[in-house]
mmCIF file of C-alpha atoms in Angstrom:
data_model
loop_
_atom_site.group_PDB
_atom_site.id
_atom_site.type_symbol
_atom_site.label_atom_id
_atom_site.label_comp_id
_atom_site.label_asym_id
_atom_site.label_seq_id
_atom_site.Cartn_x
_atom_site.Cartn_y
_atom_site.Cartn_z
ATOM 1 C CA UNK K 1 156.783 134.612 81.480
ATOM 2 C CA UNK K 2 157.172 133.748 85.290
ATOM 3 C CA UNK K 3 161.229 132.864 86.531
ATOM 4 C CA UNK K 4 159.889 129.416 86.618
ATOM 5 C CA UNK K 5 158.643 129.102 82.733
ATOM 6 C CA UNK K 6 162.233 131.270 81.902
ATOM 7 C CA UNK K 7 164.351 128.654 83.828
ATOM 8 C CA UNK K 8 162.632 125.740 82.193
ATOM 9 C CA UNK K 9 162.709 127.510 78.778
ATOM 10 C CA UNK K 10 166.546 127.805 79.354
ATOM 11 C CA UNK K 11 167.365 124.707 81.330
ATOM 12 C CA UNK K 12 165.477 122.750 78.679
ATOM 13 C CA UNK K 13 167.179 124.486 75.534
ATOM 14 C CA UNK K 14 170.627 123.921 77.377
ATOM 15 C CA UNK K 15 170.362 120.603 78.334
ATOM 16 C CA UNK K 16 169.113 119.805 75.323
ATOM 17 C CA UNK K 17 172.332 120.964 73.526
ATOM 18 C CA UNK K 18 174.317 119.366 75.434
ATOM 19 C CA UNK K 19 172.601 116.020 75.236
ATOM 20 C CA UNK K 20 172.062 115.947 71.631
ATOM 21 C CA UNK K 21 175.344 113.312 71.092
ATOM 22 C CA UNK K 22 173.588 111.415 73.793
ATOM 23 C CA UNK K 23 169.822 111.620 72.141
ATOM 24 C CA UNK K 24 171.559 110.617 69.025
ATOM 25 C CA UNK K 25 173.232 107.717 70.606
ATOM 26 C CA UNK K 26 170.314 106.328 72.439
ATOM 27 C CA UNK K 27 167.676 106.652 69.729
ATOM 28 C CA UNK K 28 170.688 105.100 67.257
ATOM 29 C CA UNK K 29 171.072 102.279 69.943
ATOM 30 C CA UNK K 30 167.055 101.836 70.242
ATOM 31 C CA UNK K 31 166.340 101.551 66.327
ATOM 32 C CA UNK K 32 169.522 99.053 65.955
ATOM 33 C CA UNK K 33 168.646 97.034 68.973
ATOM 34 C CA UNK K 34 164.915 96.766 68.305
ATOM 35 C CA UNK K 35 163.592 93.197 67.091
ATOM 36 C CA UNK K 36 160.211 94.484 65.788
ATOM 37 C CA UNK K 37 161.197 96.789 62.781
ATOM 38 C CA UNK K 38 158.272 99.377 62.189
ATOM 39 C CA UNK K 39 158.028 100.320 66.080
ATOM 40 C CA UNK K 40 160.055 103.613 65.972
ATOM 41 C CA UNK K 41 162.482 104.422 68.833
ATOM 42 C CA UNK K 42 159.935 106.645 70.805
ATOM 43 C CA UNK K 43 157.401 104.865 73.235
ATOM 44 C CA UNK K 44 154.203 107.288 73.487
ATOM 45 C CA UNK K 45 151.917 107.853 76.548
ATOM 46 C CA UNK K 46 148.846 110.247 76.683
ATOM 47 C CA UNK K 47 149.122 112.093 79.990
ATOM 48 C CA UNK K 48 147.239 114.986 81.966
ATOM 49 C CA UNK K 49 149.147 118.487 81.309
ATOM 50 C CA UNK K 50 148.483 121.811 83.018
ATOM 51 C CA UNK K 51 144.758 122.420 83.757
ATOM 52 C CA UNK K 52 144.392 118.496 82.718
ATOM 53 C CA UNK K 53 144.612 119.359 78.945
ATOM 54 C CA UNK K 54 145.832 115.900 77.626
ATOM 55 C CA UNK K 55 149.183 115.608 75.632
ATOM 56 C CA UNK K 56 151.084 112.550 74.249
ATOM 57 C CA UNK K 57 154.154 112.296 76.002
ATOM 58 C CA UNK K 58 157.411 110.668 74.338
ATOM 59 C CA UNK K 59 160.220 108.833 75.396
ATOM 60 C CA UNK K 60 163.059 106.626 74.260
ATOM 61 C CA UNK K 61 161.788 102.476 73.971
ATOM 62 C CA UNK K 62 164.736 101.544 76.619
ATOM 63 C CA UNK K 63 164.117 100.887 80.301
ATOM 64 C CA UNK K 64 167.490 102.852 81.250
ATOM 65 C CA UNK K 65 166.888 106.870 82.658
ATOM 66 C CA UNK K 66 168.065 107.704 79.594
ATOM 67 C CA UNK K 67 164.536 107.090 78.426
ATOM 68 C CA UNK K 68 163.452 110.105 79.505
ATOM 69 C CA UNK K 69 165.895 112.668 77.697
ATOM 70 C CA UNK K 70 162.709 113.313 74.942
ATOM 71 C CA UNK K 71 160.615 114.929 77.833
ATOM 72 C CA UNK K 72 163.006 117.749 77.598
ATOM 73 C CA UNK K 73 161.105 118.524 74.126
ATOM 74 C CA UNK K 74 158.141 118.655 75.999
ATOM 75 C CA UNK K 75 159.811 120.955 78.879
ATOM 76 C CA UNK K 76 160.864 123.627 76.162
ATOM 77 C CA UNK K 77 157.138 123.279 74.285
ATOM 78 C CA UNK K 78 155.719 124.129 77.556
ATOM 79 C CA UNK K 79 153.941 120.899 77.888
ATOM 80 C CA UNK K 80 155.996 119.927 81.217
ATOM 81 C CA UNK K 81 158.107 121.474 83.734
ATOM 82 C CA UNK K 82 161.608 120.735 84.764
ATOM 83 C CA UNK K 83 160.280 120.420 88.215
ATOM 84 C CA UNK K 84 156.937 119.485 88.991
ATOM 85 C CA UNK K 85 154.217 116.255 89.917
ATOM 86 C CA UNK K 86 154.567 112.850 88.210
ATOM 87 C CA UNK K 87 152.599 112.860 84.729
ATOM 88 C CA UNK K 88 149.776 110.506 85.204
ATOM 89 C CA UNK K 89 147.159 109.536 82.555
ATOM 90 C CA UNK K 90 144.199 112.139 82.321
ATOM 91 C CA UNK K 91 142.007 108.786 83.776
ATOM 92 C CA UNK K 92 144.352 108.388 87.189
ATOM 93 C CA UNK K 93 142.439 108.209 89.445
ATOM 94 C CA UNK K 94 144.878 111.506 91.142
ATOM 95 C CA UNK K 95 143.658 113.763 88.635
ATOM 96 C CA UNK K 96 140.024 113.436 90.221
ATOM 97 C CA UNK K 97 138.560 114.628 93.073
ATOM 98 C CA UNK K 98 141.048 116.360 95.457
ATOM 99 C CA UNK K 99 144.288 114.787 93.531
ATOM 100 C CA UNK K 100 142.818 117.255 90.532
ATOM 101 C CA UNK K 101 145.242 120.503 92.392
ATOM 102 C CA UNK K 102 148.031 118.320 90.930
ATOM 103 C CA UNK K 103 147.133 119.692 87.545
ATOM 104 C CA UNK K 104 147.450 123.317 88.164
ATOM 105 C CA UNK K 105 151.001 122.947 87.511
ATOM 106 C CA UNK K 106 152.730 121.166 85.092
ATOM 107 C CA UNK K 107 154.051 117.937 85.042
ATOM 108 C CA UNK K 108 157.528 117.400 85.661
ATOM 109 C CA UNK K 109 160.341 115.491 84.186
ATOM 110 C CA UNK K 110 161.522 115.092 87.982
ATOM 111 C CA UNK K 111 160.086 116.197 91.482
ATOM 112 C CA UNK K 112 160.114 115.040 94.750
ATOM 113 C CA UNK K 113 158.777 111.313 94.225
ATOM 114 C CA UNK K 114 162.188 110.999 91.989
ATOM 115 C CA UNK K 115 164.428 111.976 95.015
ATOM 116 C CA UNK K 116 162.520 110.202 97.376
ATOM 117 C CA UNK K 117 162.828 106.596 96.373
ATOM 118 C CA UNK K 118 160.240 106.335 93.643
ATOM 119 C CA UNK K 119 158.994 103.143 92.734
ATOM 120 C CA UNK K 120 160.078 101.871 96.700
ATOM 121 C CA UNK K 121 157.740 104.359 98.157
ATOM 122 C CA UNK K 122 153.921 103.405 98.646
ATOM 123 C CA UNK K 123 151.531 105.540 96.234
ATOM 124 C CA UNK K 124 149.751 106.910 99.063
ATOM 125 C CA UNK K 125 153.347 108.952 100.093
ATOM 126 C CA UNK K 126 154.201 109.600 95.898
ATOM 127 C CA UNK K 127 150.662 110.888 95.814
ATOM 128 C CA UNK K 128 151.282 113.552 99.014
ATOM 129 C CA UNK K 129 154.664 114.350 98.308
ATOM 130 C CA UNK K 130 153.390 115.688 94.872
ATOM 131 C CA UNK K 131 150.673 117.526 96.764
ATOM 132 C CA UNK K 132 152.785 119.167 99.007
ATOM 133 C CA UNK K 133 154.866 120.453 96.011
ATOM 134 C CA UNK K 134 151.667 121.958 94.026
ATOM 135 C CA UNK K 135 150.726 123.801 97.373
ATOM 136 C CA UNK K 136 154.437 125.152 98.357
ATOM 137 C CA UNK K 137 156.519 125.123 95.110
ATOM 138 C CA UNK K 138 158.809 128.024 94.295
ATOM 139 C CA UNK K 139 162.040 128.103 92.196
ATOM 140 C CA UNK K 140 164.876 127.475 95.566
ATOM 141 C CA UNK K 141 162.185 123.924 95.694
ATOM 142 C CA UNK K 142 163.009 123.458 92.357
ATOM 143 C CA UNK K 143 166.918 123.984 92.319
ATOM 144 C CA UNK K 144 166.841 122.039 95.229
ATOM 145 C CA UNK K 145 165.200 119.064 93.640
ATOM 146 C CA UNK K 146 167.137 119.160 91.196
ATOM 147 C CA UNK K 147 170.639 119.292 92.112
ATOM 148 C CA UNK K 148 169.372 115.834 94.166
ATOM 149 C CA UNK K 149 167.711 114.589 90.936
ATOM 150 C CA UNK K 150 170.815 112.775 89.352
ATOM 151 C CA UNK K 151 172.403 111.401 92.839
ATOM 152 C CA UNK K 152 169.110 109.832 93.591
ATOM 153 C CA UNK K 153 168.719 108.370 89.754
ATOM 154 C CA UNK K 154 172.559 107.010 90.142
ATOM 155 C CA UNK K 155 171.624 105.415 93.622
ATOM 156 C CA UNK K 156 169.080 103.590 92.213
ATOM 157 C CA UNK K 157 171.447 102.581 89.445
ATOM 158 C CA UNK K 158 174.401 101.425 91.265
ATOM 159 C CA UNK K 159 171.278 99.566 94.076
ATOM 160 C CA UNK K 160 170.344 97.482 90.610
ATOM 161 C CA UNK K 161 173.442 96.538 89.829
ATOM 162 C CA UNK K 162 174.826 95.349 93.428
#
C-alpha cells in the first residue's frame, strides 16, 4: 500500500468516526425534510474511477457541503482519494483523448479546483489545474490541499450568505 492509499485509508476511517453524529444528523434531516417519500436520502451519480472503471458515487440529497460526507465511504473502499481530480461521468468529455491521464489516479473528494474557486473558475482552468495535479501529485500536494480545503469551502459559504 503506497503512503498515499495508507493516509486515505486512515484519514477516511478517522474522519469518518468523527463525523458519524454529523452523517446521522444530515441523512436524519434529509429523510424528514424530503417531500417525495420513497427517494432515500442518498443522491447517486455513476462516475469514472481509477483506470476509468465506472462506480456509482453517493451523496447526501442536500445542496449544503455536507452533501459530500458519504464520499468518505468511497475514500476508505478505495474507490476515491482524499486528494485527487474532480469525478466526472465515464462520458465527460475529460476522460477522452488527452483529459483520459486524469484517470490514472483516483478521484478525489477535494483537489485543487475546490481551493481554487470552483464553480467561479472557467472549465478550461478546472480542467488544467486537475492535470497539473495527475502529473506532479505527491503527499506534501495533498496535505497542502487539504489543510486549504475547509477555508476555501467556508469562503464560499459566508460569499452566499453576504
Amino acid at each position: 500500500m503506497t503512503a498515499k492509499r495508507t493516509f486515505d485509508v486512515l484519514g477516511g476511517i478517522a474522519l469518518l468516526v468523527v463525523l458519524a453524529p454529523v452523517l446521522a444528523a444530515v441523512a436524519l434531516s434529509v429523510a424528514l425534510g424530503d417531500s417525495a417519500p420513497g427517494r432515500g436520502v442518498l443522491r447517486r451519480r455513476t462516475v469514472a474511477g481509477l483506470n476509468g472503471r465506472a462506480f456509482t458515487m453517493l451523496t447526501f440529497r442536500t445542496k449544503s457541503p455536507l452533501a459530500a460526507l458519504p464520499l468518505l465511504l468511497h475514500v476508505v473502499a478505495g474507490r476515491m482519494s482524499l486528494v485527487g481530480p474532480c469525478p466526472l461521468t465515464p462520458t465527460h468529455r475529460e476522460c477522452t483523448g488527452e483529459g483520459r491521464r486524469r484517470l490514472s489516479v483516483r478521484p478525489g473528494l477535494t483537489g485543487p479546483w475546490q481551493i481554487s474557486g470552483r464553480s467561479e473558475l472557467p472549465w478550461e482552468e478546472r480542467e488544467l489545474l486537475d492535470l497539473h495535479y495527475v502529473d506532479h501529485h505527491w503527499l506534501g500536494m495533498d496535505l497542502a490541499i487539504l489543510a486549504r480545503t475547509l477555508p476555501a469551502v467556508r469562503r464560499r459559504r459566508a460569499a452566499r450568505f453576504a
